[in-house]
Amino acid sequence: MAADYAAASTLYGLWSTWAKPEQCKMNKFHTGLERALATLGLSPERGPSKPSEWQDLLHEMQKSFVELESEKVSLEQSLRSSSQEMTELCAFLTEASESNLAKERDKLSTVIAALGEGLCILDTAGRITYANPEAGRLFSLPHENLLGRTFSSLIPDCALPEDLSTLSLLGTAHDTQVSKDNGKTAELVYVVTPIHHVGKEFVGAVIVLRDITEEREAKRAIVLARDEALLSAKAKADFLAVMSHEIRTPLNGIVSLAELLLLTELDKEQKEDINTLQACAYSLRSIINNVLDFSKIEAGKLYIDNRKFKMKRSIEHLMTRLAVQMEEKHQEYSLYIDPDIPDTLVGDSLRIEQILTNLVGNAIKFTGIDGAIMVYVNLREETADELEILFSVCDSGIGIPQDKLAEIFDAFTQADNSTTRKHGGTGLGLSICSRLIEMMGGTMWVRSNEKIGSTFNFTLRFPKEGAEATSGEELSSEVQRRERLSRHLNILLAEDNEINQNTISRLLEAKGHTVEVANNGKQALTALENGPFDIVLMDLHMPVMDGVEATKIIRSCDSTYAQIPIVAFTAHAVEGVRETCIDSGMNEYLSKPIDYDELFSVIRDVTS
């Protein structure tokens, strides 16, 4: 009975607790009671009322407590197992993270080593905390021996500031030299960049070093090669200038003597011989000019000199000069110039004449006896600012094979080897023409058929500003110029070569002029002081005083002859000479051998 009483008391206490649900939640036995009541079909609202129900409840309570204890043990085992799994997972993740970090570290080390550049990391005091093997090689030390040393101790002229935190964030490059184990000196460049953590805290610097010894030596070799090439080019230019002068001077004597002989009484055969001699001299001059021009073009030192010029007069004069060669081969020739083209244009008349001379000369050479040559100059297009003019040189010559047309403008190229042997020539003429036209902003092309003939075309653009049509007043002025040329002129010839003195003087005197000769620039100045002259023909290269110096003195003096027309003569026809002449105050420039038709035309122009 005592046991039943005790059990009943316990159940009563439990029941009292259940009667107060707010306390039930705090009682550790409530889960067992709830489970026992549910098993018996009871609830806190309807508890046990019979002794048997109380006994059943007690039995169920004991059973529930056993189950709860078993569940507790299972839960503890599960928690221990989960804890073990979590511990193992954490260990695995930690190991994987350290492995990946090691892999990334190894990868970074491999990349740094493969860069082929030295790398040093400094702390805030400038001491090396890391150095790769390349850095050690650059300083001829094992890279481990660099650790702990200050970077400034490795480089005597180190440019690092005492306070590394002041370094530029963009990095600063410096050059230096270090001694190697082999006794040689290596040239290094190093870039210093500060390292900042989050919050911009300065923690050190990284230095990247590169050996630039080979680069610097290569650069010095390139500079040396460039200087040698410049010296070689200068030597070549000087040689060409000397050869030009030495060839042109006697060639001028040949041309001048031919001109003098043509003024004498000659039979038909003698006249033909002299014309042939003169044509050969001009052909030789053309070859010399082509070689010089090609050299200038290759060196990029050929320039275009745009000035006002009379295009119609220039082309007519050119055709008159070449007519002798065409007449020798009984070739018919014609010239047509579009009347809508203004007579005065702004361009490089000498280069245009050179192009036409080459093209017409080729037409004469490649056209047989009784052939025909036509030159057309047409206004192709007119805009508000420019005139586009089309130049065409047509012939009935041997023509050009279609497979050779694409390369006809290449240097040293002719249609075929047999042409080179039969007709001669350097193969430079068309190449030079093409390049000159390109430099003047034009285009050039050719149409040709074998055994029928060829037509070479090129276009040039001229500004409308400066273009002028010939007026009645200009025609009257032209007549006056021609009359002036036919009148007596007092001409001072400054020339040191005796052959040129003799031949030029005689040709000028044959035209009715009076000529006084001065052997150098100083004698020319004395002659100007003593007598009135209408024009000075001034050679550039003379002893004592050259033509350029004499011209500058004439232009700067306070005398009546300060503005006398001066025309330069020179056999030194190389780049820059024309500009030198004009800059010194000369009015015009003629290269030797002198084209006397051109000389008389220039005299007419500058004395008008």
Coordinates of C-alpha atoms in Angstrom, one line a residue:
M1 CA 0.0 0.0 0.0
A2 CA 2.9 2.3 0.8
A3 CA 4.2 1.9 -2.8
D4 CA 0.8 2.6 -4.2
Y5 CA 0.5 5.7 -2.0
A6 CA 3.8 7.0 -3.1
A7 CA 3.0 6.4 -6.8
A8 CA -0.4 8.1 -6.3
S9 CA 1.3 11.0 -4.7
T10 CA 3.7 11.3 -7.6
L11 CA 1.0 11.1 -10.1
Y12 CA -1.0 13.6 -8.2
G13 CA 1.9 16.0 -8.3
L14 CA 2.3 15.4 -12.0
W15 CA -1.4 15.9 -12.4
S16 CA -1.2 19.1 -10.5
T17 CA 1.5 20.2 -12.9
W18 CA -0.6 19.3 -15.9
A19 CA -3.5 21.3 -14.3
K20 CA -1.2 24.3 -14.7
P21 CA -0.2 24.3 -18.4
E22 CA 2.0 27.4 -18.0
Q23 CA 4.2 25.4 -15.6
C24 CA 4.0 22.2 -17.7
K25 CA 6.2 23.8 -20.3
M26 CA 8.9 24.2 -17.7
N27 CA 8.7 20.6 -16.4
K28 CA 11.2 18.2 -17.8
F29 CA 8.6 15.3 -17.5
H30 CA 5.9 16.8 -19.6
T31 CA 7.0 15.0 -22.8
G32 CA 6.7 11.6 -21.0
L33 CA 3.4 12.5 -19.4
E34 CA 2.0 13.7 -22.7
R35 CA 3.1 10.5 -24.5
A36 CA 1.6 8.3 -21.6
L37 CA -1.7 10.1 -21.6
A38 CA -2.0 9.9 -25.4
T39 CA -1.4 6.2 -25.2
L40 CA -4.3 5.7 -22.7
G41 CA -6.6 8.0 -24.6
L42 CA -6.5 10.6 -21.8
S43 CA -5.6 14.3 -21.8
P44 CA -4.8 17.1 -19.4
E45 CA -8.5 18.1 -19.4
R46 CA -9.7 14.6 -18.7
G47 CA -7.3 12.8 -16.4
P48 CA -7.5 9.3 -14.8
S49 CA -10.3 8.8 -12.4
K50 CA -10.0 5.2 -11.4
P51 CA -7.2 3.4 -9.6
S52 CA -6.7 1.1 -12.6
E53 CA -6.3 4.1 -14.9
W54 CA -3.7 5.5 -12.4
Q55 CA -1.9 2.2 -12.5
D56 CA -2.0 2.1 -16.3
L57 CA -0.8 5.7 -16.4
L58 CA 2.1 4.9 -14.1
H59 CA 3.0 1.9 -16.2
E60 CA 3.0 4.0 -19.4
M61 CA 5.0 6.7 -17.7
Q62 CA 7.7 4.2 -16.8
K63 CA 7.7 2.9 -20.4
S64 CA 7.9 6.5 -21.8
F65 CA 10.8 7.4 -19.6
V66 CA 12.7 4.3 -20.8
E67 CA 12.0 5.3 -24.4
L68 CA 13.1 8.8 -23.8
E69 CA 16.3 7.6 -22.2
S70 CA 16.9 5.4 -25.3
E71 CA 16.3 8.3 -27.6
K72 CA 18.6 10.4 -25.6
V73 CA 21.4 7.8 -26.0
S74 CA 20.7 7.6 -29.7
L75 CA 20.8 11.4 -30.0
E76 CA 24.0 11.6 -28.2
Q77 CA 25.5 8.9 -30.4
S78 CA 24.3 10.8 -33.5
L79 CA 25.7 14.1 -32.3
R80 CA 29.1 12.4 -31.6
S81 CA 29.0 10.9 -35.1
S82 CA 28.1 14.3 -36.7
S83 CA 30.8 16.0 -34.7
Q84 CA 33.3 13.6 -36.0
E85 CA 32.1 14.1 -39.5
M86 CA 32.3 17.9 -39.1
T87 CA 35.8 17.6 -37.7
E88 CA 36.9 15.4 -40.6
L89 CA 35.2 17.8 -43.1
C90 CA 36.9 20.8 -41.5
A91 CA 40.3 19.0 -41.6
F92 CA 39.7 18.1 -45.3
L93 CA 38.7 21.7 -46.2
T94 CA 41.7 23.0 -44.4
E95 CA 44.1 20.6 -46.1
A96 CA 42.5 21.3 -49.5
S97 CA 42.8 25.1 -48.9
E98 CA 46.4 24.8 -47.9
S99 CA 47.1 22.5 -50.9
N100 CA 45.4 25.0 -53.3
L101 CA 47.3 27.8 -51.7
A102 CA 50.6 25.9 -52.1
K103 CA 49.7 25.2 -55.8
E104 CA 48.9 28.8 -56.4
R105 CA 52.1 29.8 -54.7
D106 CA 54.1 27.3 -56.8
K107 CA 52.4 28.6 -59.9
L108 CA 53.2 32.2 -59.1
S109 CA 56.8 31.3 -58.4
T110 CA 57.0 29.5 -61.8
V111 CA 55.5 32.5 -63.5
I112 CA 57.9 34.9 -61.8
A113 CA 60.8 32.6 -62.8
A114 CA 59.6 32.3 -66.4
L115 CA 59.4 36.1 -66.8
G116 CA 63.1 36.3 -67.0
E117 CA 63.1 39.4 -64.9
G118 CA 64.5 39.9 -61.4
L119 CA 62.0 40.5 -58.6
C120 CA 62.7 41.8 -55.1
I121 CA 60.1 42.6 -52.4
L122 CA 61.2 45.1 -49.7
D123 CA 59.8 45.8 -46.3
T124 CA 59.1 49.3 -45.1
A125 CA 62.8 49.8 -44.1
G126 CA 64.0 48.9 -47.6
R127 CA 65.3 45.4 -46.7
I128 CA 64.8 42.5 -49.1
T129 CA 62.3 40.0 -47.8
Y130 CA 62.0 38.0 -51.1
A131 CA 64.2 37.7 -54.2
N132 CA 63.8 35.3 -57.1
P133 CA 66.7 33.4 -58.7
E134 CA 66.9 35.9 -61.6
A135 CA 67.5 38.8 -59.2
G136 CA 70.4 36.8 -57.7
R137 CA 71.8 36.2 -61.2
L138 CA 71.6 39.9 -62.0
F139 CA 73.6 40.8 -58.9
S140 CA 76.0 37.7 -59.3
L141 CA 74.8 36.3 -55.9
P142 CA 72.7 33.3 -54.8
H143 CA 69.2 34.8 -54.4
E144 CA 69.1 33.6 -50.8
N145 CA 72.0 35.8 -49.9
L146 CA 70.0 38.9 -50.9
L147 CA 67.5 38.4 -48.1
G148 CA 67.9 40.9 -45.3
R149 CA 70.1 43.2 -47.3
T150 CA 68.9 46.7 -48.2
F151 CA 68.4 47.2 -51.9
S152 CA 70.5 50.4 -51.8
S153 CA 73.5 48.4 -50.6
L154 CA 73.4 46.5 -53.9
I155 CA 73.4 49.6 -56.2
P156 CA 75.8 52.5 -55.3
D157 CA 73.7 55.1 -57.2
C158 CA 70.4 53.8 -55.9
A159 CA 67.6 56.3 -56.6
L160 CA 65.2 55.0 -53.8
P161 CA 64.1 57.7 -51.4
E162 CA 64.7 57.2 -47.7
D163 CA 61.0 57.2 -47.1
L164 CA 59.7 54.5 -49.4
S165 CA 56.1 55.4 -48.7
T166 CA 56.6 58.5 -50.9
L167 CA 57.1 56.3 -54.0
S168 CA 54.8 57.0 -57.0
L169 CA 51.9 54.5 -57.2
L170 CA 52.6 54.2 -61.0
G171 CA 56.1 53.0 -60.4
T172 CA 59.3 54.8 -61.2
A173 CA 62.0 53.5 -63.7
H174 CA 65.7 54.0 -63.1
D175 CA 68.8 53.0 -65.0
T176 CA 72.0 51.7 -63.3
Q177 CA 75.1 49.6 -63.9
V178 CA 76.4 46.7 -61.9
S179 CA 79.7 44.8 -62.0
K180 CA 79.5 41.1 -63.0
D181 CA 81.8 38.2 -61.9
N182 CA 83.4 38.2 -65.3
G183 CA 84.6 41.8 -64.8
K184 CA 82.2 43.2 -67.3
T185 CA 79.5 45.8 -66.5
A186 CA 75.8 45.0 -67.0
E187 CA 73.3 47.7 -67.6
L188 CA 70.0 47.3 -65.6
V189 CA 66.7 49.1 -65.5
Y190 CA 64.6 48.7 -62.4
V191 CA 61.0 49.8 -61.6
V192 CA 60.0 50.4 -58.0
T193 CA 56.3 50.3 -57.1
P194 CA 55.0 50.7 -53.5
I195 CA 52.7 48.0 -51.9
H196 CA 49.7 49.1 -49.9
H197 CA 47.2 47.0 -48.0
V198 CA 43.5 47.7 -47.6
G199 CA 43.1 51.1 -46.0
K200 CA 46.2 52.3 -48.0
E201 CA 48.6 51.2 -45.3
F202 CA 52.2 51.1 -46.7
V203 CA 53.8 47.7 -46.2
G204 CA 56.7 47.8 -48.5
A205 CA 57.7 47.9 -52.2
V206 CA 58.2 45.6 -55.1
I207 CA 61.2 46.0 -57.5
V208 CA 61.3 44.5 -61.0
L209 CA 64.8 44.4 -62.6
R210 CA 65.8 43.7 -66.2
D211 CA 69.2 43.3 -67.8
I212 CA 69.2 45.7 -70.8
T213 CA 72.8 45.3 -71.7
E214 CA 72.1 43.5 -75.0
E215 CA 69.4 45.9 -75.9
R216 CA 71.6 48.9 -75.3
E217 CA 74.5 47.3 -77.2
A218 CA 72.0 46.6 -80.1
K219 CA 70.8 50.2 -80.0
R220 CA 74.4 51.5 -80.1
A221 CA 75.1 49.2 -83.0
I222 CA 72.0 50.5 -84.8
V223 CA 73.1 54.1 -84.2
L224 CA 76.6 53.3 -85.4
A225 CA 75.2 51.6 -88.5
R226 CA 72.9 54.5 -89.1
D227 CA 75.8 56.9 -88.8
E228 CA 77.9 54.8 -91.1
A229 CA 75.0 54.7 -93.6
L230 CA 74.6 58.4 -93.4
L231 CA 78.4 58.8 -94.0
S232 CA 78.1 56.3 -96.9
A233 CA 75.1 58.2 -98.3
K234 CA 77.0 61.5 -98.0
A235 CA 80.0 60.0 -99.7
K236 CA 77.8 58.7 -102.4
A237 CA 76.1 62.1 -102.8
D238 CA 79.5 63.8 -102.8
F239 CA 80.8 61.4 -105.4
L240 CA 77.7 61.9 -107.6
A241 CA 78.1 65.7 -107.3
V242 CA 81.8 65.5 -108.2
M243 CA 81.1 63.2 -111.1
S244 CA 78.2 65.3 -112.2
H245 CA 80.4 68.4 -112.2
E246 CA 83.3 66.7 -114.0
I247 CA 81.1 65.2 -116.7
R248 CA 78.9 68.3 -117.2
T249 CA 81.8 70.7 -117.6
P250 CA 83.3 69.1 -120.7
L251 CA 79.9 68.2 -121.9
N252 CA 78.9 71.8 -121.8
G253 CA 81.9 72.6 -124.0
I254 CA 80.7 69.9 -126.5
V255 CA 77.2 71.3 -126.6
S256 CA 78.5 74.9 -126.9
L257 CA 80.9 74.1 -129.8
A258 CA 78.1 72.2 -131.6
E259 CA 75.9 75.3 -131.3
L260 CA 78.8 77.5 -132.6
L261 CA 79.4 75.1 -135.5
L262 CA 75.7 75.3 -136.4
L263 CA 76.1 79.0 -136.8
T264 CA 78.8 78.6 -139.5
E265 CA 78.5 77.7 -143.1
L266 CA 77.9 73.9 -143.3
D267 CA 76.8 71.6 -146.0
K268 CA 73.9 69.2 -145.4
E269 CA 76.0 66.3 -144.3
Q270 CA 78.0 68.4 -141.9
K271 CA 74.9 69.9 -140.4
E272 CA 73.4 66.5 -139.8
D273 CA 76.6 65.4 -138.1
I274 CA 76.6 68.4 -135.8
N275 CA 72.9 67.8 -135.0
T276 CA 73.7 64.2 -134.2
L277 CA 76.6 65.3 -132.0
Q278 CA 74.3 67.7 -130.2
A279 CA 71.6 65.1 -129.7
C280 CA 74.1 62.7 -128.2
A281 CA 75.2 65.3 -125.8
Y282 CA 71.7 66.1 -124.7
S283 CA 71.0 62.3 -124.4
L284 CA 74.1 62.0 -122.1
R285 CA 72.9 64.9 -120.1
S286 CA 69.5 63.2 -119.7
I287 CA 71.1 60.1 -118.5
I288 CA 73.1 62.0 -115.9
N289 CA 70.0 63.8 -114.8
N290 CA 68.1 60.6 -114.4
V291 CA 70.8 58.9 -112.4
L292 CA 71.0 62.0 -110.0
D293 CA 67.2 62.2 -109.8
F294 CA 66.8 58.5 -109.0
S295 CA 69.4 58.9 -106.3
K296 CA 67.5 61.8 -104.8
I297 CA 64.2 60.0 -105.0
E298 CA 65.6 56.9 -103.3
A299 CA 67.1 59.1 -100.5
G300 CA 63.8 61.1 -100.2
K301 CA 65.6 64.3 -101.0
L302 CA 63.9 65.4 -104.3
Y303 CA 61.5 68.3 -103.8
I304 CA 58.9 70.0 -105.9
D305 CA 59.3 73.7 -106.5
N306 CA 56.0 75.3 -107.4
R307 CA 56.1 78.7 -109.1
K308 CA 54.3 80.7 -111.8
F309 CA 55.3 79.6 -115.3
K310 CA 54.1 79.9 -118.9
M311 CA 53.1 76.4 -119.7
K312 CA 52.4 76.9 -123.4
R313 CA 55.8 78.6 -124.0
S314 CA 57.6 75.9 -121.9
I315 CA 56.1 73.0 -123.9
E316 CA 56.6 74.7 -127.3
H317 CA 60.2 75.4 -126.4
L318 CA 60.6 71.7 -125.4
M319 CA 59.1 70.5 -128.7
T320 CA 61.3 72.8 -130.7
R321 CA 64.4 71.4 -129.0
L322 CA 63.3 67.8 -129.7
A323 CA 62.1 68.5 -133.2
V324 CA 65.7 68.1 -134.5
Q325 CA 65.7 64.5 -133.4
M326 CA 62.3 63.8 -135.0
E327 CA 63.3 65.5 -138.2
E328 CA 66.4 63.3 -138.4
K329 CA 64.1 60.2 -138.4
H330 CA 61.6 61.9 -140.7
Q331 CA 59.0 61.5 -138.1
E332 CA 55.8 63.6 -138.2
Y333 CA 55.0 65.4 -135.0
S334 CA 52.3 67.6 -133.7
L335 CA 51.4 69.5 -130.5
Y336 CA 47.9 70.5 -129.4
I337 CA 47.3 72.6 -126.3
D338 CA 43.7 73.2 -125.2
P339 CA 42.9 76.9 -125.6
D340 CA 40.8 76.8 -122.4
I341 CA 44.0 76.2 -120.3
P342 CA 45.3 79.5 -118.8
D343 CA 48.7 80.4 -120.1
T344 CA 50.1 81.1 -116.7
L345 CA 50.0 78.3 -114.1
V346 CA 51.6 77.6 -110.7
G347 CA 53.6 74.4 -110.7
D348 CA 57.1 73.0 -111.1
S349 CA 57.8 73.7 -114.7
L350 CA 61.2 72.1 -114.7
R351 CA 59.8 68.7 -113.5
I352 CA 57.0 68.9 -116.0
E353 CA 59.5 69.5 -118.8
Q354 CA 61.6 66.7 -117.5
I355 CA 58.6 64.3 -117.6
L356 CA 57.6 65.4 -121.1
T357 CA 61.2 65.2 -122.3
N358 CA 61.5 61.6 -121.1
L359 CA 58.1 60.6 -122.7
V360 CA 58.7 62.3 -126.0
G361 CA 62.3 61.1 -126.0
N362 CA 61.1 57.5 -125.6
A363 CA 58.5 58.0 -128.3
I364 CA 61.3 59.2 -130.7
K365 CA 63.5 56.3 -129.7
F366 CA 60.9 53.6 -130.0
T367 CA 59.3 54.9 -133.1
G368 CA 60.8 54.1 -136.5
I369 CA 61.6 56.2 -139.5
D370 CA 58.5 57.9 -141.0
G371 CA 56.5 57.3 -137.8
A372 CA 54.3 59.8 -136.0
I373 CA 54.4 61.4 -132.5
M374 CA 51.6 63.5 -131.1
V375 CA 51.5 65.5 -127.8
Y376 CA 48.1 66.6 -126.4
V377 CA 47.5 68.8 -123.4
N378 CA 43.8 69.0 -122.5
L379 CA 41.7 70.6 -119.7
R380 CA 40.2 67.4 -118.2
E381 CA 38.3 68.9 -115.2
E382 CA 37.7 72.3 -113.6
T383 CA 36.5 72.8 -110.0
A384 CA 36.1 76.0 -108.0
D385 CA 39.7 75.7 -106.8
E386 CA 41.7 73.6 -109.2
L387 CA 42.3 72.7 -112.8
E388 CA 43.1 69.1 -113.8
I389 CA 45.1 68.9 -117.0
L390 CA 45.6 65.7 -119.0
F391 CA 49.0 65.3 -120.8
S392 CA 49.2 62.6 -123.5
V393 CA 52.2 61.5 -125.6
C394 CA 51.2 59.2 -128.5
D395 CA 53.4 57.4 -130.9
S396 CA 53.2 54.8 -133.7
G397 CA 56.2 52.8 -132.4
I398 CA 56.9 49.2 -131.5
G399 CA 54.4 49.1 -128.6
I400 CA 54.7 47.2 -125.3
P401 CA 53.7 43.6 -124.7
Q402 CA 50.6 43.3 -122.4
D403 CA 52.4 41.2 -119.9
K404 CA 55.1 44.0 -119.4
L405 CA 52.7 46.9 -118.9
A406 CA 52.4 46.3 -115.1
E407 CA 56.2 46.6 -114.6
I408 CA 57.0 49.2 -117.2
F409 CA 57.3 51.9 -114.4
D410 CA 59.7 49.9 -112.3
A411 CA 63.3 51.1 -112.0
F412 CA 65.8 49.6 -114.5
T413 CA 63.0 47.9 -116.4
Q414 CA 62.4 47.9 -120.2
A415 CA 60.1 45.8 -122.3
D416 CA 62.6 43.1 -122.8
N417 CA 66.4 42.4 -123.0
S418 CA 66.4 42.8 -126.8
T419 CA 65.0 46.2 -126.4
T420 CA 67.7 47.2 -124.0
R421 CA 70.4 46.0 -126.5
K422 CA 68.7 47.6 -129.6
H423 CA 67.5 50.9 -128.2
G424 CA 69.7 51.4 -125.1
G425 CA 68.8 53.4 -122.1
T426 CA 69.1 53.0 -118.3
G427 CA 65.5 52.0 -117.7
L428 CA 65.1 54.8 -115.2
G429 CA 63.2 57.4 -117.2
L430 CA 59.6 56.0 -116.7
S431 CA 60.2 55.2 -113.1
I432 CA 61.4 58.7 -112.4
C433 CA 58.4 60.2 -114.4
S434 CA 56.0 58.1 -112.4
R435 CA 57.5 59.1 -109.1
L436 CA 57.6 62.8 -110.0
I437 CA 54.0 62.7 -111.1
E438 CA 53.0 61.0 -107.8
M439 CA 55.0 63.6 -105.8
M440 CA 53.0 66.3 -107.6
G441 CA 49.7 64.7 -106.8
G442 CA 49.0 63.2 -110.2
T443 CA 48.5 59.8 -111.8
M444 CA 50.1 58.1 -114.7
W445 CA 49.1 55.2 -116.9
V446 CA 49.8 53.7 -120.4
R447 CA 47.8 52.1 -123.2
S448 CA 49.8 50.1 -125.7
N449 CA 49.6 47.5 -128.4
E450 CA 52.5 45.7 -130.0
K451 CA 53.5 47.0 -133.5
I452 CA 50.8 49.7 -133.2
G453 CA 52.1 52.1 -130.7
S454 CA 51.7 53.5 -127.2
T455 CA 50.0 56.4 -125.4
F456 CA 51.4 57.6 -122.1
N457 CA 49.0 59.7 -120.1
F458 CA 49.4 61.6 -116.9
T459 CA 47.2 64.1 -115.0
L460 CA 48.3 67.0 -112.8
R461 CA 46.3 69.4 -110.8
F462 CA 47.0 73.1 -110.7
P463 CA 45.5 75.7 -108.3
K464 CA 43.3 78.3 -109.9
E465 CA 44.8 80.9 -107.7
G466 CA 47.7 82.3 -109.7
A467 CA 46.4 80.9 -113.0
E468 CA 46.1 83.6 -115.6
A469 CA 45.0 83.8 -119.2
T470 CA 47.1 85.6 -121.7
S471 CA 45.8 89.1 -122.2
G472 CA 46.4 91.5 -125.1
E473 CA 48.7 93.5 -122.8
E474 CA 50.7 90.3 -122.0
L475 CA 51.0 89.5 -125.7
S476 CA 52.3 93.0 -126.3
S477 CA 54.8 92.5 -123.4
E478 CA 55.9 89.2 -125.0
V479 CA 56.6 91.0 -128.2
Q480 CA 58.6 93.6 -126.3
R481 CA 60.6 90.8 -124.6
R482 CA 61.4 89.3 -127.9
E483 CA 62.4 92.7 -129.2
R484 CA 64.6 93.2 -126.2
L485 CA 66.3 89.9 -126.7
S486 CA 67.1 91.0 -130.3
R487 CA 68.5 94.2 -129.0
H488 CA 72.0 94.7 -127.7
L489 CA 72.7 93.6 -124.1
N490 CA 75.7 94.1 -122.0
I491 CA 76.3 90.8 -120.3
L492 CA 78.8 90.0 -117.5
L493 CA 79.8 86.3 -117.6
A494 CA 81.4 85.1 -114.3
E495 CA 83.0 81.7 -115.3
D496 CA 86.4 80.2 -114.4
N497 CA 86.5 77.5 -117.1
E498 CA 88.3 78.7 -120.2
I499 CA 86.4 76.5 -122.6
N500 CA 83.1 77.7 -121.2
Q501 CA 84.3 81.3 -121.3
N502 CA 85.1 81.0 -124.9
T503 CA 82.1 79.1 -126.2
I504 CA 79.4 80.9 -124.1
S505 CA 80.8 84.3 -125.0
R506 CA 80.9 83.5 -128.7
L507 CA 77.4 82.2 -128.7
L508 CA 76.1 85.3 -126.9
E509 CA 78.1 87.6 -129.2
A510 CA 76.6 85.7 -132.2
K511 CA 73.2 87.0 -131.0
G512 CA 74.5 90.6 -131.0
H513 CA 75.3 90.9 -127.3
T514 CA 78.5 92.3 -125.7
V515 CA 80.2 90.0 -123.2
E516 CA 82.7 90.7 -120.5
V517 CA 84.3 87.8 -118.7
A518 CA 85.2 87.6 -115.0
N519 CA 87.2 84.6 -113.7
N520 CA 85.7 84.6 -110.2
G521 CA 83.1 86.3 -108.0
K522 CA 85.6 89.0 -106.8
Q523 CA 86.4 90.0 -110.3
A524 CA 82.7 90.1 -111.1
L525 CA 82.1 92.6 -108.2
T526 CA 84.9 94.8 -109.6
A527 CA 83.5 94.6 -113.1
L528 CA 80.0 95.7 -111.8
E529 CA 81.6 98.7 -110.1
N530 CA 83.3 99.8 -113.4
G531 CA 80.6 99.4 -116.0
P532 CA 76.9 99.1 -116.5
F533 CA 75.5 95.6 -117.3
D534 CA 72.0 94.4 -118.1
I535 CA 72.5 90.9 -116.6
V536 CA 75.0 88.6 -114.9
L537 CA 75.5 85.0 -115.8
M538 CA 77.1 83.6 -112.7
D539 CA 78.9 80.2 -112.3
L540 CA 78.5 78.8 -108.8
H541 CA 81.8 77.2 -108.3
M542 CA 84.8 79.5 -108.8
P543 CA 88.1 80.1 -107.0
V544 CA 88.7 83.1 -104.7
M545 CA 84.9 83.9 -104.4
D546 CA 82.1 81.6 -105.5
G547 CA 78.9 82.7 -107.2
V548 CA 76.6 82.4 -104.1
E549 CA 78.8 84.7 -102.0
A550 CA 79.2 87.2 -104.8
T551 CA 75.4 87.3 -105.3
K552 CA 74.8 87.9 -101.6
I553 CA 77.2 90.8 -101.7
I554 CA 75.6 92.3 -104.8
R555 CA 72.1 92.0 -103.2
S556 CA 73.1 93.6 -100.0
C557 CA 75.1 96.5 -101.4
D558 CA 73.8 100.1 -101.7
S559 CA 74.4 100.5 -105.5
T560 CA 72.6 100.9 -108.7
Y561 CA 73.4 97.3 -109.7
A562 CA 72.0 95.8 -106.5
Q563 CA 68.9 94.5 -108.3
I564 CA 70.6 93.4 -111.6
P565 CA 69.2 90.1 -112.9
I566 CA 71.5 87.2 -112.0
V567 CA 71.2 83.7 -113.6
A568 CA 73.2 80.8 -112.1
F569 CA 75.2 78.4 -114.1
T570 CA 76.4 75.2 -112.5
A571 CA 77.6 71.7 -113.3
H572 CA 77.0 70.8 -109.7
A573 CA 73.3 69.9 -110.3
V574 CA 72.5 68.1 -107.1
E575 CA 69.8 68.3 -104.4
G576 CA 69.5 71.7 -102.7
V577 CA 71.6 73.7 -105.3
R578 CA 68.5 75.4 -106.9
E579 CA 67.2 76.4 -103.4
T580 CA 70.6 77.8 -102.5
C581 CA 70.7 79.9 -105.6
I582 CA 67.2 81.3 -105.2
D583 CA 67.8 82.0 -101.4
S584 CA 71.0 83.9 -102.2
G585 CA 69.1 86.3 -104.4
M586 CA 69.6 84.8 -107.9
N587 CA 66.7 85.1 -110.4
E588 CA 67.1 81.8 -112.2
Y589 CA 69.1 78.6 -112.3
L590 CA 70.4 76.6 -115.3
S591 CA 72.4 73.4 -115.1
K592 CA 75.2 72.5 -117.5
P593 CA 75.4 71.5 -120.3
I594 CA 73.5 74.6 -121.1
D595 CA 70.4 74.4 -123.3
Y596 CA 70.9 77.6 -125.3
D597 CA 67.3 77.9 -126.4
E598 CA 66.4 77.8 -122.7
L599 CA 69.2 80.3 -121.9
F600 CA 68.0 82.8 -124.4
S601 CA 64.4 82.3 -123.1
V602 CA 65.6 82.9 -119.5
I603 CA 67.5 86.0 -120.5
R604 CA 64.4 87.3 -122.2
D605 CA 62.3 86.7 -119.1
V606 CA 64.6 88.2 -116.4
T607 CA 65.6 91.3 -118.4
S608 CA 62.0 92.2 -119.4

